[in-house]
mmCIF file with all atom_site columns, C-alpha atoms in Angstrom:
data_model
loop_
_atom_site.group_PDB
_atom_site.id
_atom_site.type_symbol
_atom_site.label_atom_id
_atom_site.label_alt_id
_atom_site.label_comp_id
_atom_site.label_asym_id
_atom_site.label_entity_id
_atom_site.label_seq_id
_atom_site.pdbx_PDB_ins_code
_atom_site.Cartn_x
_atom_site.Cartn_y
_atom_site.Cartn_z
_atom_site.occupancy
_atom_site.B_iso_or_equiv
_atom_site.pdbx_formal_charge
_atom_site.auth_seq_id
_atom_site.auth_comp_id
_atom_site.auth_asym_id
_atom_site.auth_atom_id
_atom_site.pdbx_PDB_model_num
ATOM 1   C CA . MET A 1 1   ? 66.680 -8.224  -65.498  1.00 50.00 ? 1   MET A CA 1
ATOM 2   C CA . GLN A 1 2   ? 63.114 -7.214  -66.425  1.00 58.00 ? 2   GLN A CA 1
ATOM 3   C CA . LEU A 1 3   ? 61.725 -8.256  -69.366  1.00 67.00 ? 3   LEU A CA 1
ATOM 4   C CA . PHE A 1 4   ? 58.401 -6.570  -70.070  1.00 78.00 ? 4   PHE A CA 1
ATOM 5   C CA . LEU A 1 5   ? 57.398 -3.419  -68.231  1.00 83.00 ? 5   LEU A CA 1
ATOM 6   C CA . LYS A 1 6   ? 54.810 -3.227  -65.925  1.00 89.00 ? 6   LYS A CA 1
ATOM 7   C CA . LEU A 1 7   ? 52.194 -1.429  -67.517  1.00 92.00 ? 7   LEU A CA 1
ATOM 8   C CA . ASP A 1 8   ? 50.049 1.391   -65.119  1.00 94.00 ? 8   ASP A CA 1
ATOM 9   C CA . ALA A 1 9   ? 47.181 2.941   -65.755  1.00 95.00 ? 9   ALA A CA 1
ATOM 10  C CA . ILE A 1 10  ? 48.774 6.293   -67.260  1.00 96.00 ? 10  ILE A CA 1
ATOM 11  C CA . ASP A 1 11  ? 50.442 4.524   -69.600  1.00 95.00 ? 11  ASP A CA 1
ATOM 12  C CA . ILE A 1 12  ? 47.537 2.901   -71.128  1.00 94.00 ? 12  ILE A CA 1
ATOM 13  C CA . SER A 1 13  ? 45.900 6.227   -71.274  1.00 95.00 ? 13  SER A CA 1
ATOM 14  C CA . ILE A 1 14  ? 49.020 7.622   -73.256  1.00 96.00 ? 14  ILE A CA 1
ATOM 15  C CA . LEU A 1 15  ? 49.899 4.811   -75.694  1.00 95.00 ? 15  LEU A CA 1
ATOM 16  C CA . ASP A 1 16  ? 45.977 5.204   -76.654  1.00 94.00 ? 16  ASP A CA 1
ATOM 17  C CA . ALA A 1 17  ? 46.260 8.545   -77.073  1.00 95.00 ? 17  ALA A CA 1
ATOM 18  C CA . PHE A 1 18  ? 49.523 8.306   -79.247  1.00 94.00 ? 18  PHE A CA 1
ATOM 19  C CA . LEU A 1 19  ? 47.127 4.714   -80.635  1.00 90.00 ? 19  LEU A CA 1
ATOM 20  C CA . ASN A 1 20  ? 44.723 7.359   -82.015  1.00 90.00 ? 20  ASN A CA 1
ATOM 21  C CA . ASP A 1 21  ? 46.805 9.868   -83.438  1.00 92.00 ? 21  ASP A CA 1
ATOM 22  C CA . GLY A 1 22  ? 50.245 9.322   -83.486  1.00 90.00 ? 22  GLY A CA 1
ATOM 23  C CA . ARG A 1 23  ? 51.941 12.282  -84.801  1.00 92.00 ? 23  ARG A CA 1
ATOM 24  C CA . ALA A 1 24  ? 49.657 13.962  -81.819  1.00 95.00 ? 24  ALA A CA 1
ATOM 25  C CA . SER A 1 25  ? 52.214 16.875  -79.954  1.00 97.00 ? 25  SER A CA 1
ATOM 26  C CA . LEU A 1 26  ? 53.205 16.364  -76.447  1.00 98.00 ? 26  LEU A CA 1
ATOM 27  C CA . ARG A 1 27  ? 50.413 18.837  -75.048  1.00 98.00 ? 27  ARG A CA 1
ATOM 28  C CA . ASP A 1 28  ? 47.946 17.400  -77.054  1.00 98.00 ? 28  ASP A CA 1
ATOM 29  C CA . VAL A 1 29  ? 48.191 14.703  -75.449  1.00 98.00 ? 29  VAL A CA 1
ATOM 30  C CA . ALA A 1 30  ? 48.746 15.608  -71.658  1.00 98.00 ? 30  ALA A CA 1
ATOM 31  C CA . ARG A 1 31  ? 45.539 17.842  -72.207  1.00 98.00 ? 31  ARG A CA 1
ATOM 32  C CA . GLU A 1 32  ? 43.631 14.467  -74.117  1.00 97.00 ? 32  GLU A CA 1
ATOM 33  C CA . THR A 1 33  ? 44.449 12.599  -71.284  1.00 97.00 ? 33  THR A CA 1
ATOM 34  C CA . SER A 1 34  ? 44.301 15.447  -68.305  1.00 98.00 ? 34  SER A CA 1
ATOM 35  C CA . LEU A 1 35  ? 47.899 14.974  -67.675  1.00 98.00 ? 35  LEU A CA 1
ATOM 36  C CA . SER A 1 36  ? 50.898 17.323  -66.998  1.00 98.00 ? 36  SER A CA 1
ATOM 37  C CA . THR A 1 37  ? 53.706 17.313  -70.499  1.00 98.00 ? 37  THR A CA 1
ATOM 38  C CA . PRO A 1 38  ? 56.191 16.222  -68.371  1.00 98.00 ? 38  PRO A CA 1
ATOM 39  C CA . THR A 1 39  ? 54.497 13.369  -66.766  1.00 98.00 ? 39  THR A CA 1
ATOM 40  C CA . VAL A 1 40  ? 53.304 12.601  -70.503  1.00 98.00 ? 40  VAL A CA 1
ATOM 41  C CA . SER A 1 41  ? 56.976 12.830  -71.649  1.00 98.00 ? 41  SER A CA 1
ATOM 42  C CA . SER A 1 42  ? 58.451 10.778  -68.842  1.00 98.00 ? 42  SER A CA 1
ATOM 43  C CA . HIS A 1 43  ? 56.388 8.088   -69.364  1.00 97.00 ? 43  HIS A CA 1
ATOM 44  C CA . LEU A 1 44  ? 56.724 8.048   -72.698  1.00 96.00 ? 44  LEU A CA 1
ATOM 45  C CA . SER A 1 45  ? 60.780 8.746   -72.282  1.00 96.00 ? 45  SER A CA 1
ATOM 46  C CA . ARG A 1 46  ? 60.230 5.571   -69.871  1.00 95.00 ? 46  ARG A CA 1
ATOM 47  C CA . LEU A 1 47  ? 58.212 3.105   -72.733  1.00 94.00 ? 47  LEU A CA 1
ATOM 48  C CA . MET A 1 48  ? 60.748 3.820   -75.243  1.00 93.00 ? 48  MET A CA 1
ATOM 49  C CA . LYS A 1 49  ? 63.289 2.941   -73.370  1.00 93.00 ? 49  LYS A CA 1
ATOM 50  C CA . GLY A 1 50  ? 61.279 -0.198  -72.311  1.00 91.00 ? 50  GLY A CA 1
ATOM 51  C CA . ARG A 1 51  ? 61.585 -0.737  -76.188  1.00 89.00 ? 51  ARG A CA 1
ATOM 52  C CA . LEU A 1 52  ? 57.511 -1.171  -76.060  1.00 91.00 ? 52  LEU A CA 1
ATOM 53  C CA . ILE A 1 53  ? 57.399 2.247   -78.181  1.00 91.00 ? 53  ILE A CA 1
ATOM 54  C CA . LYS A 1 54  ? 60.327 1.557   -81.093  1.00 89.00 ? 54  LYS A CA 1
ATOM 55  C CA . LYS A 1 55  ? 59.624 4.535   -83.110  1.00 88.00 ? 55  LYS A CA 1
ATOM 56  C CA . PHE A 1 56  ? 56.518 5.983   -84.552  1.00 86.00 ? 56  PHE A CA 1
ATOM 57  C CA . VAL A 1 57  ? 55.878 4.906   -88.234  1.00 83.00 ? 57  VAL A CA 1
ATOM 58  C CA . PRO A 1 58  ? 52.205 5.806   -90.445  1.00 81.00 ? 58  PRO A CA 1
ATOM 59  C CA . LEU A 1 59  ? 49.460 3.618   -90.984  1.00 77.00 ? 59  LEU A CA 1
ATOM 60  C CA . LEU A 1 60  ? 48.668 3.445   -94.493  1.00 75.00 ? 60  LEU A CA 1
ATOM 61  C CA . ASN A 1 61  ? 45.630 3.441   -96.712  1.00 78.00 ? 61  ASN A CA 1
ATOM 62  C CA . LEU A 1 62  ? 46.420 0.411   -98.599  1.00 71.00 ? 62  LEU A CA 1
ATOM 63  C CA . ASP A 1 63  ? 42.989 0.826   -100.332 1.00 75.00 ? 63  ASP A CA 1
ATOM 64  C CA . ALA A 1 64  ? 44.545 4.143   -101.722 1.00 79.00 ? 64  ALA A CA 1
ATOM 65  C CA . ILE A 1 65  ? 47.407 2.535   -103.669 1.00 74.00 ? 65  ILE A CA 1
ATOM 66  C CA . ASP A 1 66  ? 47.452 -0.526  -106.264 1.00 70.00 ? 66  ASP A CA 1
ATOM 67  C CA . GLN A 1 67  ? 50.188 -2.572  -104.937 1.00 66.00 ? 67  GLN A CA 1
ATOM 68  C CA . GLY A 1 68  ? 49.929 -5.010  -102.596 1.00 61.00 ? 68  GLY A CA 1
ATOM 69  C CA . ILE A 1 69  ? 52.551 -4.938  -99.068  1.00 59.00 ? 69  ILE A CA 1
ATOM 70  C CA . VAL A 1 70  ? 53.126 -7.785  -97.428  1.00 62.00 ? 70  VAL A CA 1
ATOM 71  C CA . SER A 1 71  ? 54.096 -7.393  -93.309  1.00 64.00 ? 71  SER A CA 1
ATOM 72  C CA . VAL A 1 72  ? 55.376 -9.524  -90.958  1.00 65.00 ? 72  VAL A CA 1
ATOM 73  C CA . VAL A 1 73  ? 53.965 -9.108  -87.761  1.00 70.00 ? 73  VAL A CA 1
ATOM 74  C CA . THR A 1 74  ? 55.962 -10.690 -84.654  1.00 72.00 ? 74  THR A CA 1
ATOM 75  C CA . LEU A 1 75  ? 54.571 -10.033 -80.846  1.00 73.00 ? 75  LEU A CA 1
ATOM 76  C CA . LYS A 1 76  ? 56.418 -11.652 -77.477  1.00 78.00 ? 76  LYS A CA 1
ATOM 77  C CA . VAL A 1 77  ? 54.029 -12.340 -74.996  1.00 79.00 ? 77  VAL A CA 1
ATOM 78  C CA . PRO A 1 78  ? 54.160 -14.304 -71.558  1.00 84.00 ? 78  PRO A CA 1
ATOM 79  C CA . PRO A 1 79  ? 51.997 -17.655 -72.176  1.00 83.00 ? 79  PRO A CA 1
ATOM 80  C CA . SER A 1 80  ? 50.142 -16.051 -69.116  1.00 84.00 ? 80  SER A CA 1
ATOM 81  C CA . GLU A 1 81  ? 48.939 -13.237 -71.384  1.00 81.00 ? 81  GLU A CA 1
ATOM 82  C CA . VAL A 1 82  ? 47.749 -14.521 -74.273  1.00 77.00 ? 82  VAL A CA 1
ATOM 83  C CA . ASN A 1 83  ? 44.381 -14.842 -73.739  1.00 78.00 ? 83  ASN A CA 1
ATOM 84  C CA . THR A 1 84  ? 44.250 -11.256 -72.574  1.00 79.00 ? 84  THR A CA 1
ATOM 85  C CA . LEU A 1 85  ? 46.296 -9.677  -75.426  1.00 75.00 ? 85  LEU A CA 1
ATOM 86  C CA . ALA A 1 86  ? 43.693 -11.984 -77.767  1.00 73.00 ? 86  ALA A CA 1
ATOM 87  C CA . LYS A 1 87  ? 40.854 -10.195 -75.786  1.00 74.00 ? 87  LYS A CA 1
ATOM 88  C CA . ARG A 1 88  ? 42.139 -5.938  -76.232  1.00 72.00 ? 88  ARG A CA 1
ATOM 89  C CA . ARG A 1 89  ? 40.754 -4.367  -79.022  1.00 58.00 ? 89  ARG A CA 1
ATOM 90  C CA . VAL A 1 90  ? 42.225 -3.655  -82.453  1.00 56.00 ? 90  VAL A CA 1
ATOM 91  C CA . TYR A 1 91  ? 44.090 -1.098  -83.570  1.00 58.00 ? 91  TYR A CA 1
ATOM 92  C CA . ALA A 1 92  ? 44.134 -1.436  -87.459  1.00 58.00 ? 92  ALA A CA 1
ATOM 93  C CA . SER A 1 93  ? 42.341 -3.229  -89.998  1.00 56.00 ? 93  SER A CA 1
ATOM 94  C CA . TRP A 1 94  ? 43.769 -5.198  -92.347  1.00 57.00 ? 94  TRP A CA 1
ATOM 95  C CA . ASN A 1 95  ? 43.232 -7.751  -95.617  1.00 58.00 ? 95  ASN A CA 1
ATOM 96  C CA . ILE A 1 96  ? 45.754 -11.364 -95.093  1.00 57.00 ? 96  ILE A CA 1
ATOM 97  C CA . SER A 1 97  ? 46.136 -13.583 -97.898  1.00 57.00 ? 97  SER A CA 1
ATOM 98  C CA . CYS A 1 98  ? 48.454 -16.643 -96.877  1.00 54.00 ? 98  CYS A CA 1
ATOM 99  C CA . PRO A 1 99  ? 48.614 -18.420 -100.149 1.00 56.00 ? 99  PRO A CA 1
ATOM 100 C CA . ARG A 1 100 ? 49.805 -22.394 -99.905  1.00 54.00 ? 100 ARG A CA 1
ATOM 101 C CA . GLN A 1 101 ? 53.505 -22.844 -101.029 1.00 52.00 ? 101 GLN A CA 1
ATOM 102 C CA . SER A 1 102 ? 54.975 -26.161 -100.918 1.00 49.00 ? 102 SER A CA 1
ATOM 103 C CA . ARG A 1 103 ? 59.172 -26.403 -100.485 1.00 50.00 ? 103 ARG A CA 1
ATOM 104 C CA . THR A 1 104 ? 61.647 -28.341 -100.920 1.00 51.00 ? 104 THR A CA 1
ATOM 105 C CA . ALA A 1 105 ? 64.816 -28.624 -98.567  1.00 47.00 ? 105 ALA A CA 1
ATOM 106 C CA . VAL A 1 106 ? 67.875 -28.532 -100.711 1.00 48.00 ? 106 VAL A CA 1
ATOM 107 C CA . ALA A 1 107 ? 70.677 -29.682 -98.618  1.00 41.00 ? 107 ALA A CA 1
#
């Protein structure tokens, strides 16, 4: 069983297009990437079936609201890819506050 999808240049260009505009149509992405709409569709289906893309969600402008939002992000990557992933472009910015809390074990 293969745990990780192998991404090719087409996959990466499609992902980049959707990261720039998650609401883009397949036709828009095809135009932006110089691919055919069926090619974009088949690659997107494979990425979703492989669970690289779980779903499309809005990226909130946290400065526009007067409330804190708690978010947990977990990445699973093979140890050999950690440095490569860390050097990649960041597609979002964030403010992180991690107050130190003491925990008491209850038996």
